[in-house]
Short mmCIF file of C-alpha atoms in Angstrom, two decimals:
data_model
loop_
_atom_site.label_atom_id
_atom_site.label_comp_id
_atom_site.label_asym_id
_atom_site.label_seq_id
_atom_site.Cartn_x
_atom_site.Cartn_y
_atom_site.Cartn_z
CA UNK A 82 93.23 89.89 94.25
CA UNK A 83 91.72 93.29 94.19
CA UNK A 84 89.88 95.70 91.99
CA UNK A 85 87.12 94.85 89.52
CA UNK A 86 86.88 91.16 88.67
CA UNK A 87 87.74 90.61 85.05
CA UNK A 88 89.05 87.83 82.86
CA UNK A 89 92.25 88.64 81.00
CA UNK A 90 93.35 86.94 77.83
CA UNK A 91 96.49 84.90 78.21
CA UNK A 92 96.50 83.53 74.70
CA UNK A 93 99.47 83.44 72.39
CA UNK A 94 97.87 85.72 69.76
CA UNK A 95 97.83 88.57 72.26
CA UNK A 96 101.56 88.16 72.80
CA UNK A 97 102.24 88.02 69.09
CA UNK A 98 100.32 91.24 68.64
CA UNK A 99 102.43 92.87 71.35
CA UNK A 100 105.70 91.74 69.79
CA UNK A 101 104.46 92.73 66.34
CA UNK A 102 103.94 96.26 67.69
CA UNK A 103 107.73 96.68 67.68
CA UNK A 104 107.97 96.00 63.97
CA UNK A 105 105.05 98.27 63.09
CA UNK A 106 106.44 101.10 65.18
CA UNK A 107 109.93 100.69 63.74
CA UNK A 108 108.59 100.75 60.17
CA UNK A 109 106.48 103.83 60.87
CA UNK A 110 109.42 105.59 62.42
CA UNK A 111 111.62 104.82 59.40
CA UNK A 112 109.02 106.27 57.04
CA UNK A 113 108.72 109.41 59.14
CA UNK A 114 112.49 109.83 59.18
CA UNK A 115 112.73 109.43 55.42
CA UNK A 116 109.92 111.93 54.84
CA UNK A 117 111.39 114.55 57.09
CA UNK A 118 115.00 113.91 55.99
CA UNK A 119 115.99 114.28 59.60
CA UNK A 120 117.83 112.08 62.06
CA UNK A 121 115.61 110.14 64.42
CA UNK A 122 116.31 108.92 67.93
CA UNK A 123 115.66 105.46 69.28
CA UNK A 124 112.25 103.89 69.02
CA UNK A 125 110.15 104.67 72.13
CA UNK A 126 110.57 101.99 74.78
CA UNK A 127 114.20 101.26 73.85
CA UNK A 128 117.62 102.25 75.04
CA UNK A 129 119.21 101.80 71.64
CA UNK A 130 121.22 98.96 70.23
CA UNK A 131 124.56 99.52 71.89
CA UNK A 132 126.40 102.44 73.36
CA UNK A 133 126.05 104.50 76.48
CA UNK A 134 122.28 105.10 76.61
CA UNK A 135 120.92 104.40 80.10
CA UNK A 136 118.57 101.49 80.72
CA UNK A 137 115.49 103.05 82.29
CA UNK A 138 113.10 101.15 84.56
CA UNK A 139 110.48 102.11 87.14
CA UNK A 140 109.55 100.90 90.62
CA UNK A 141 106.36 102.01 92.34
CA UNK A 142 104.78 101.44 95.75
CA UNK A 143 102.48 103.26 98.18
CA UNK A 144 104.08 105.66 100.65
CA UNK A 145 102.70 107.86 103.45
CA UNK A 146 99.15 106.49 103.28
CA UNK A 147 96.69 105.39 105.97
CA UNK A 148 96.78 101.77 104.80
CA UNK A 149 99.62 99.59 103.47
CA UNK A 150 102.93 101.37 102.82
CA UNK A 151 106.03 99.95 101.14
CA UNK A 152 108.61 102.78 101.06
CA UNK A 153 111.48 100.30 101.24
CA UNK A 154 110.78 99.00 97.74
CA UNK A 155 111.48 102.19 95.73
CA UNK A 156 114.22 103.14 98.21
CA UNK A 157 115.97 99.81 97.66
CA UNK A 158 115.50 100.09 93.88
CA UNK A 159 117.41 103.38 93.92
CA UNK A 160 120.12 101.85 96.12
CA UNK A 161 120.39 98.91 93.72
CA UNK A 162 120.89 101.29 90.79
CA UNK A 163 123.67 103.11 92.66
CA UNK A 164 125.32 99.78 93.43
CA UNK A 165 125.08 98.54 89.83
CA UNK A 166 126.33 101.81 88.38
CA UNK A 167 129.25 101.93 90.81
CA UNK A 168 130.33 98.63 89.27
CA UNK A 169 130.06 99.84 85.69
CA UNK A 170 126.35 99.32 85.02
CA UNK A 171 124.79 96.40 83.16
CA UNK A 172 126.82 95.46 80.10
CA UNK A 173 128.50 98.84 80.49
CA UNK A 174 125.23 100.80 80.50
CA UNK A 175 123.90 102.94 83.32
CA UNK A 176 120.80 101.69 85.11
CA UNK A 177 118.33 104.54 85.64
CA UNK A 178 115.52 103.91 88.14
CA UNK A 179 112.39 106.07 88.20
CA UNK A 180 110.09 105.75 91.20
CA UNK A 181 106.42 106.55 91.71
CA UNK A 182 104.05 106.68 94.70
CA UNK A 183 100.77 104.93 93.90
CA UNK A 184 99.23 106.32 97.14
CA UNK A 185 97.07 103.16 97.51
CA UNK A 186 94.82 104.83 94.97
CA UNK A 187 93.57 103.61 91.58
CA UNK A 188 93.97 107.01 89.91
CA UNK A 189 97.54 107.40 91.18
CA UNK A 190 98.39 103.85 90.11
CA UNK A 191 97.17 104.60 86.60
CA UNK A 192 99.26 107.79 86.56
CA UNK A 193 102.37 105.79 87.52
CA UNK A 194 101.78 103.42 84.61
CA UNK A 195 101.20 106.26 82.17
CA UNK A 196 104.42 107.88 83.36
CA UNK A 197 106.24 104.59 82.77
CA UNK A 198 104.95 104.53 79.19
CA UNK A 199 105.74 108.22 78.66
CA UNK A 200 109.29 107.79 79.97
CA UNK A 201 109.86 104.76 77.71
CA UNK A 202 110.88 102.44 80.54
CA UNK A 203 111.90 98.96 79.49
CA UNK A 204 110.28 97.32 82.56
CA UNK A 205 108.49 97.99 85.82
CA UNK A 206 110.50 96.06 88.40
CA UNK A 207 109.87 95.03 92.02
CA UNK A 208 106.71 97.03 92.64
CA UNK A 209 103.60 96.98 94.85
CA UNK A 210 100.10 98.13 93.97
CA UNK A 211 96.62 96.85 94.75
CA UNK A 212 95.23 98.44 91.58
CA UNK A 213 96.23 96.15 88.75
CA UNK A 214 93.07 96.95 86.79
CA UNK A 215 94.24 100.57 86.75
CA UNK A 216 97.89 100.11 85.82
CA UNK A 217 98.00 97.02 83.60
CA UNK A 218 96.07 98.51 80.65
CA UNK A 219 98.74 101.19 80.19
CA UNK A 220 101.59 98.71 80.59
CA UNK A 221 99.99 96.24 78.21
CA UNK A 222 99.29 98.98 75.67
CA UNK A 223 102.95 100.04 75.75
CA UNK A 224 104.25 96.45 75.89
CA UNK A 225 106.09 97.05 79.18
CA UNK A 226 106.85 93.92 81.25
CA UNK A 227 105.97 93.89 84.95
CA UNK A 228 108.74 91.92 86.68
CA UNK A 229 108.47 90.80 90.28
CA UNK A 230 105.34 92.52 91.50
CA UNK A 231 104.45 91.88 95.13
CA UNK A 232 101.80 89.31 94.21
CA UNK A 233 98.84 91.14 95.74
CA UNK A 234 96.49 91.06 92.72
CA UNK A 235 95.00 88.38 90.48
CA UNK A 236 96.19 90.16 87.34
CA UNK A 237 99.82 89.59 88.33
CA UNK A 238 99.13 85.89 87.77
CA UNK A 239 97.11 86.29 84.57
CA UNK A 240 98.58 89.11 82.46
CA UNK A 241 100.94 87.86 79.72
CA UNK A 242 103.18 90.83 80.56
CA UNK A 243 103.54 89.85 84.22
CA UNK A 244 106.57 87.90 85.41
CA UNK A 245 105.98 87.18 89.13
CA UNK A 246 108.82 85.87 91.29
CA UNK A 247 106.66 84.52 94.12
CA UNK A 248 103.26 82.89 94.55
CA UNK A 249 101.63 85.94 96.09
CA UNK A 250 98.82 85.67 98.59
CA UNK A 251 97.47 82.46 96.97
CA UNK A 252 100.55 80.43 97.86
CA UNK A 253 100.99 82.01 101.31
CA UNK A 254 97.41 81.33 102.38
CA UNK A 255 97.27 77.82 100.92
CA UNK A 256 100.52 76.98 102.72
CA UNK A 257 99.28 78.49 105.97
CA UNK A 258 96.04 76.52 105.77
CA UNK A 259 98.02 73.29 105.48
CA UNK A 260 100.06 74.23 108.55
CA UNK A 261 96.91 74.95 110.58
CA UNK A 262 95.11 71.72 109.79
CA UNK A 263 95.66 70.49 113.37
CA UNK A 264 93.97 73.57 114.88
CA UNK A 265 90.50 73.68 116.35
CA UNK A 266 88.19 76.29 114.80
CA UNK A 267 90.01 78.79 112.59
CA UNK A 268 88.93 82.43 112.19
CA UNK A 269 90.22 84.55 109.28
CA UNK A 270 90.04 88.31 109.79
CA UNK A 271 90.48 89.96 106.42
CA UNK A 272 89.71 93.25 104.63
CA UNK A 273 86.16 93.90 103.53
CA UNK A 274 87.31 94.51 99.95
CA UNK A 275 87.31 92.65 96.65
CA UNK A 276 90.94 91.76 97.41
CA UNK A 277 89.81 90.35 100.73
CA UNK A 278 87.05 88.33 99.08
CA UNK A 279 89.68 86.11 97.46
CA UNK A 280 91.43 85.18 100.72
CA UNK A 281 88.99 82.70 102.36
CA UNK A 282 88.94 80.10 99.54
CA UNK A 283 92.73 80.14 99.40
CA UNK A 284 93.15 79.54 103.13
CA UNK A 285 90.36 76.97 102.99
CA UNK A 286 92.15 75.06 100.22
CA UNK A 287 95.04 74.45 102.61
CA UNK A 288 92.76 73.55 105.51
CA UNK A 289 90.83 71.15 103.28
CA UNK A 290 94.03 69.39 102.23
CA UNK A 291 94.58 68.55 105.90
CA UNK A 292 91.00 67.42 106.51
CA UNK A 293 89.95 70.61 108.32
CA UNK A 294 86.65 72.49 108.01
CA UNK A 295 86.65 75.94 106.33
CA UNK A 296 87.70 78.97 108.35
CA UNK A 297 85.21 81.43 109.82
CA UNK A 298 85.26 84.31 107.35
CA UNK A 299 85.31 87.60 109.26
CA UNK A 300 85.33 90.90 107.35
CA UNK A 301 86.91 94.04 108.82
CA UNK A 302 87.77 97.53 107.55
CA UNK A 303 91.33 97.71 106.24
CA UNK A 304 92.02 101.16 107.72
CA UNK A 305 90.44 100.98 111.18
CA UNK A 306 92.19 102.53 114.18
CA UNK A 307 91.11 99.72 116.54
CA UNK A 308 89.59 96.24 116.26
CA UNK A 309 88.25 95.38 119.73
CA UNK A 310 84.89 94.14 118.46
CA UNK A 311 86.49 92.08 115.70
CA UNK A 312 89.02 90.57 118.13
CA UNK A 313 86.26 89.54 120.56
CA UNK A 314 84.21 88.02 117.77
CA UNK A 315 87.20 86.01 116.57
CA UNK A 316 87.92 84.79 120.09
CA UNK A 317 84.30 83.73 120.66
CA UNK A 318 84.27 81.68 117.45
CA UNK A 319 87.58 79.91 118.18
CA UNK A 320 87.03 79.07 121.87
CA UNK A 321 83.69 77.27 121.71
CA UNK A 322 85.42 74.17 123.08
CA UNK A 323 88.29 75.04 125.47
CA UNK A 324 89.74 71.55 124.89
CA UNK A 325 90.02 72.19 121.14
CA UNK A 326 92.45 75.10 120.82
CA UNK A 327 91.50 77.34 117.92
CA UNK A 328 93.58 79.59 115.68
CA UNK A 329 93.10 83.25 114.75
CA UNK A 330 94.52 84.43 111.42
CA UNK A 331 94.62 88.20 110.86
CA UNK A 332 95.24 89.14 107.22
CA UNK A 333 94.93 92.92 107.36
CA UNK A 334 98.27 94.00 105.93
CA UNK A 335 99.71 96.99 107.76
CA UNK A 336 96.70 96.97 110.11
CA UNK A 337 97.67 93.58 111.55
CA UNK A 338 99.56 95.35 114.33
CA UNK A 339 96.49 97.42 115.17
CA UNK A 340 94.35 94.28 115.27
CA UNK A 341 96.84 92.48 117.50
CA UNK A 342 96.86 95.38 119.97
CA UNK A 343 93.11 94.93 120.35
CA UNK A 344 93.44 91.15 120.35
CA UNK A 345 96.05 91.11 123.10
CA UNK A 346 93.75 93.06 125.43
CA UNK A 347 90.66 91.02 124.58
CA UNK A 348 92.20 87.55 124.84
CA UNK A 349 92.66 87.80 128.63
CA UNK A 350 88.96 86.95 129.02
CA UNK A 351 89.06 83.84 126.82
CA UNK A 352 90.75 80.41 126.74
CA UNK A 353 94.08 80.07 124.94
CA UNK A 354 94.16 80.31 121.16
CA UNK A 355 97.01 80.32 118.66
CA UNK A 356 97.67 83.00 116.09
CA UNK A 357 99.06 82.65 112.59
CA UNK A 358 99.77 84.99 109.70
CA UNK A 359 101.47 85.44 106.36
CA UNK A 360 104.74 87.28 105.88
CA UNK A 361 104.11 90.80 104.68
CA UNK A 362 101.52 91.22 107.41
CA UNK A 363 104.01 90.13 110.07
CA UNK A 364 107.79 90.36 110.19
CA UNK A 365 110.41 90.54 112.91
CA UNK A 366 109.85 94.26 113.53
CA UNK A 367 106.13 93.63 114.10
CA UNK A 368 106.90 90.74 116.46
CA UNK A 369 109.29 92.95 118.43
CA UNK A 370 106.77 95.80 118.59
CA UNK A 371 104.04 93.52 119.96
CA UNK A 372 106.08 92.13 122.84
CA UNK A 373 108.47 89.58 121.37
CA UNK A 374 108.46 86.32 123.32
CA UNK A 375 105.70 87.60 125.60
CA UNK A 376 103.58 88.91 122.74
CA UNK A 377 100.62 87.39 120.90
CA UNK A 378 102.73 86.01 118.05
CA UNK A 379 104.82 83.68 120.21
CA UNK A 380 104.34 80.17 118.82
CA UNK A 381 102.65 81.46 115.68
CA UNK A 382 103.10 79.82 112.31
CA UNK A 383 103.91 82.31 109.57
CA UNK A 384 104.26 81.45 105.91
CA UNK A 385 106.67 83.35 103.70
CA UNK A 386 107.86 83.21 100.11
CA UNK A 387 111.56 83.13 100.86
CA UNK A 388 114.06 81.87 103.45
CA UNK A 389 114.23 83.69 106.81
CA UNK A 390 116.11 86.99 106.81
CA UNK A 391 119.06 85.48 108.70
CA UNK A 392 119.72 82.97 105.90
CA UNK A 393 123.12 83.55 104.22
CA UNK A 394 121.42 83.51 100.82
CA UNK A 395 120.44 87.13 101.54
CA UNK A 396 124.06 88.24 101.94
CA UNK A 397 124.16 89.78 98.46
CA UNK A 398 121.14 91.97 99.17
CA UNK A 399 122.56 92.99 102.55
CA UNK A 400 125.83 93.98 100.90
CA UNK A 401 123.95 96.33 98.55
CA UNK A 402 122.19 97.89 101.55
CA UNK A 403 125.45 98.23 103.45
CA UNK A 404 127.27 99.87 100.56
CA UNK A 405 124.53 102.10 99.17
CA UNK A 406 121.77 102.54 101.77
CA UNK A 407 123.36 102.17 105.18
CA UNK A 408 121.29 104.16 107.67
CA UNK A 409 118.22 104.41 105.41
CA UNK A 410 115.59 103.16 107.85
CA UNK A 411 113.05 102.70 105.05
CA UNK A 412 115.00 99.67 103.87
CA UNK A 413 114.58 96.67 106.16
CA UNK A 414 116.30 93.49 104.90
CA UNK A 415 113.60 91.44 106.67
CA UNK A 416 110.79 93.19 104.77
CA UNK A 417 109.16 90.97 102.14
CA UNK A 418 108.78 93.97 99.84
CA UNK A 419 112.50 94.76 99.92
CA UNK A 420 113.31 91.07 99.43
CA UNK A 421 110.98 90.84 96.44
CA UNK A 422 112.55 93.95 94.93
CA UNK A 423 116.03 92.43 95.29
CA UNK A 424 114.94 89.24 93.52
CA UNK A 425 113.08 91.16 90.81
CA UNK A 426 116.11 93.34 90.04
CA UNK A 427 118.36 90.29 90.07
CA UNK A 428 116.11 88.69 87.44
CA UNK A 429 116.04 91.87 85.35
CA UNK A 430 119.82 92.23 85.61
CA UNK A 431 120.35 88.71 84.28
CA UNK A 432 117.87 89.19 81.45
CA UNK A 433 119.65 92.34 80.27
CA UNK A 434 123.01 90.60 80.52
CA UNK A 435 121.63 87.85 78.29
CA UNK A 436 120.94 90.44 75.58
CA UNK A 437 124.64 91.27 75.32
CA UNK A 438 125.31 94.28 73.11
CA UNK A 439 121.88 94.05 71.47
CA UNK A 440 118.97 96.40 71.84
CA UNK A 441 117.49 96.69 75.33
CA UNK A 442 113.81 97.53 75.03
CA UNK A 443 110.51 96.57 76.55
CA UNK A 444 110.02 94.17 73.65
CA UNK A 445 113.44 92.51 73.79
CA UNK A 446 113.21 92.06 77.57
CA UNK A 447 109.74 90.52 77.29
CA UNK A 448 110.80 88.34 74.37
CA UNK A 449 113.81 87.03 76.31
CA UNK A 450 111.58 86.16 79.25
CA UNK A 451 109.00 84.51 76.99
CA UNK A 452 111.57 82.52 75.04
CA UNK A 453 112.49 80.19 77.87
CA UNK A 454 114.84 82.36 79.94
CA UNK A 455 115.68 80.68 83.25
CA UNK A 456 116.41 82.90 86.23
CA UNK A 457 118.64 81.53 88.99
CA UNK A 458 117.99 83.52 92.17
CA UNK A 459 120.74 81.96 94.27
CA UNK A 460 118.39 79.58 96.05
CA UNK A 461 116.00 82.29 97.29
CA UNK A 462 113.39 80.77 94.98
CA UNK A 463 113.39 77.80 92.64
CA UNK A 464 114.81 78.56 89.20
CA UNK A 465 112.17 80.77 87.59
CA UNK A 466 110.85 80.29 84.06
CA UNK A 467 107.69 81.82 82.64
CA UNK A 468 105.48 80.03 80.14
CA UNK A 469 102.29 81.12 78.39
CA UNK A 470 100.22 78.68 80.48
CA UNK A 471 101.65 77.15 83.65
CA UNK A 472 100.35 74.38 85.91
CA UNK A 473 97.87 76.62 87.72
CA UNK A 474 96.18 78.00 84.60
CA UNK A 475 93.11 75.85 85.25
CA UNK A 476 92.38 77.70 88.51
CA UNK A 477 92.98 81.15 87.08
CA UNK A 478 96.71 81.62 87.74
CA UNK A 479 98.44 80.92 84.38
CA UNK A 480 101.49 83.05 85.26
CA UNK A 481 102.04 81.65 88.76
CA UNK A 482 105.31 79.78 88.27
CA UNK A 483 106.55 79.65 91.87
CA UNK A 484 104.04 78.19 94.30
CA UNK A 485 106.68 77.41 96.91
CA UNK A 486 106.48 78.86 100.41
CA UNK A 487 108.53 78.57 103.58
CA UNK A 488 107.03 77.72 106.96
CA UNK A 489 108.34 79.82 109.83
CA UNK A 490 107.50 80.01 113.51
CA UNK A 491 108.04 82.54 116.30
CA UNK A 492 110.22 80.99 119.00
CA UNK A 493 111.48 83.01 121.95
CA UNK A 494 110.39 86.13 120.10
CA UNK A 495 112.42 85.35 116.97
CA UNK A 496 111.16 84.33 113.55
CA UNK A 497 112.92 81.08 112.64
CA UNK A 498 112.43 78.25 110.16
CA UNK A 499 109.83 75.72 111.26
CA UNK A 500 110.63 73.33 108.44
CA UNK A 501 113.69 72.95 106.24
CA UNK A 502 113.33 73.95 102.62
CA UNK A 503 110.26 74.97 100.64
CA UNK A 504 106.71 73.66 100.68
CA UNK A 505 105.14 73.39 97.22
CA UNK A 506 101.47 74.48 97.30
CA UNK A 507 100.73 73.74 93.62
CA UNK A 508 98.43 70.78 94.27
CA UNK A 509 96.68 72.58 97.10
CA UNK A 510 95.96 75.58 94.88
CA UNK A 511 94.72 73.31 92.10
CA UNK A 512 91.93 72.29 94.48
CA UNK A 513 91.09 75.85 95.54
CA UNK A 514 87.53 77.03 94.90
CA UNK A 515 88.36 80.50 93.64
CA UNK A 516 85.68 82.38 91.70
CA UNK A 517 86.41 85.12 89.16
#
């Protein structure tokens, strides 16, 4: 949900062209070898048929920027590779992870994608970037699948080479809107960006499903150092009737904490309101930093993609961290980026295992995923399966295969489950008025 609005083809012919590229390239390589009477290496984008060649992938995310940062994602990817290789690799082959910093910048994101193509990676796995329009052209041109992106852009739910593991911001906001249908007036504070433009209709789809009026759409800079004026404006719009308690929903990514600092000071002059957010903007570390049980998030509803961090279904991920990244403070097991990276690598691992001793390439990985592969994530998501057109194709999300979210709440300063199991937002999203 960012970058230039564009409509991507998700038709089958495009996929056939991509898969046909493998045959054309292989034939051209054979001719070149015969002409030169010299031995040739593997086709670019492959790790060979069998043997000891490493399986090379890439993970990228922004680090050390003034806006959103996700250093735990590439850090965990490297830890995962160490863990896999300590156990003998995947089907006996070493897993090699390349990482790249996209700097929250379209030019840097494009450079990461070009590096992935140049290095012949077989997939980009568990990554975060707001600049899909910059990186997808290079990935699509090289036929490289994008597995388990963070879900922050529209293209992750439209590109035929994208294999998302969660429902991204669409599912989180639709689910949050449903949870807030009993609120008074609702104010959404979101970035004044093209990405931010897509947030109000998604939240409103959930509010509408509960018979609630649309939220007040309030734009704000995504890299401000304080938000006093925006906090006061939100409070004024949600406290018109003191008997009808309103709700304030900040959706500013890493700047949510900055907004809540301003909000906590400003709210003393206004009647009580509730706050709510989506996971990724708020996690347990943010709740702790803003005062825990006495902070502004106490009682807040928060929607997430996965079970709470204390759920035993995360034990496998925590074991990897314990064995290969203990003491690395970039890797927080409660961080949605780290969790997404774990699920993405688990999916990739199972896909490669399904190939047995055959060739591991960008094409064979994508073909396996396209040919009905079902990914069991140990209950962290429903079983994942990607089709050319899924249920949400009609509203612009043909690759969104997991619209489930979890509803969590802050009680006594701790983030706990508010409702058992997942909430499916598919029908809510089908009614969303999203323009492209």
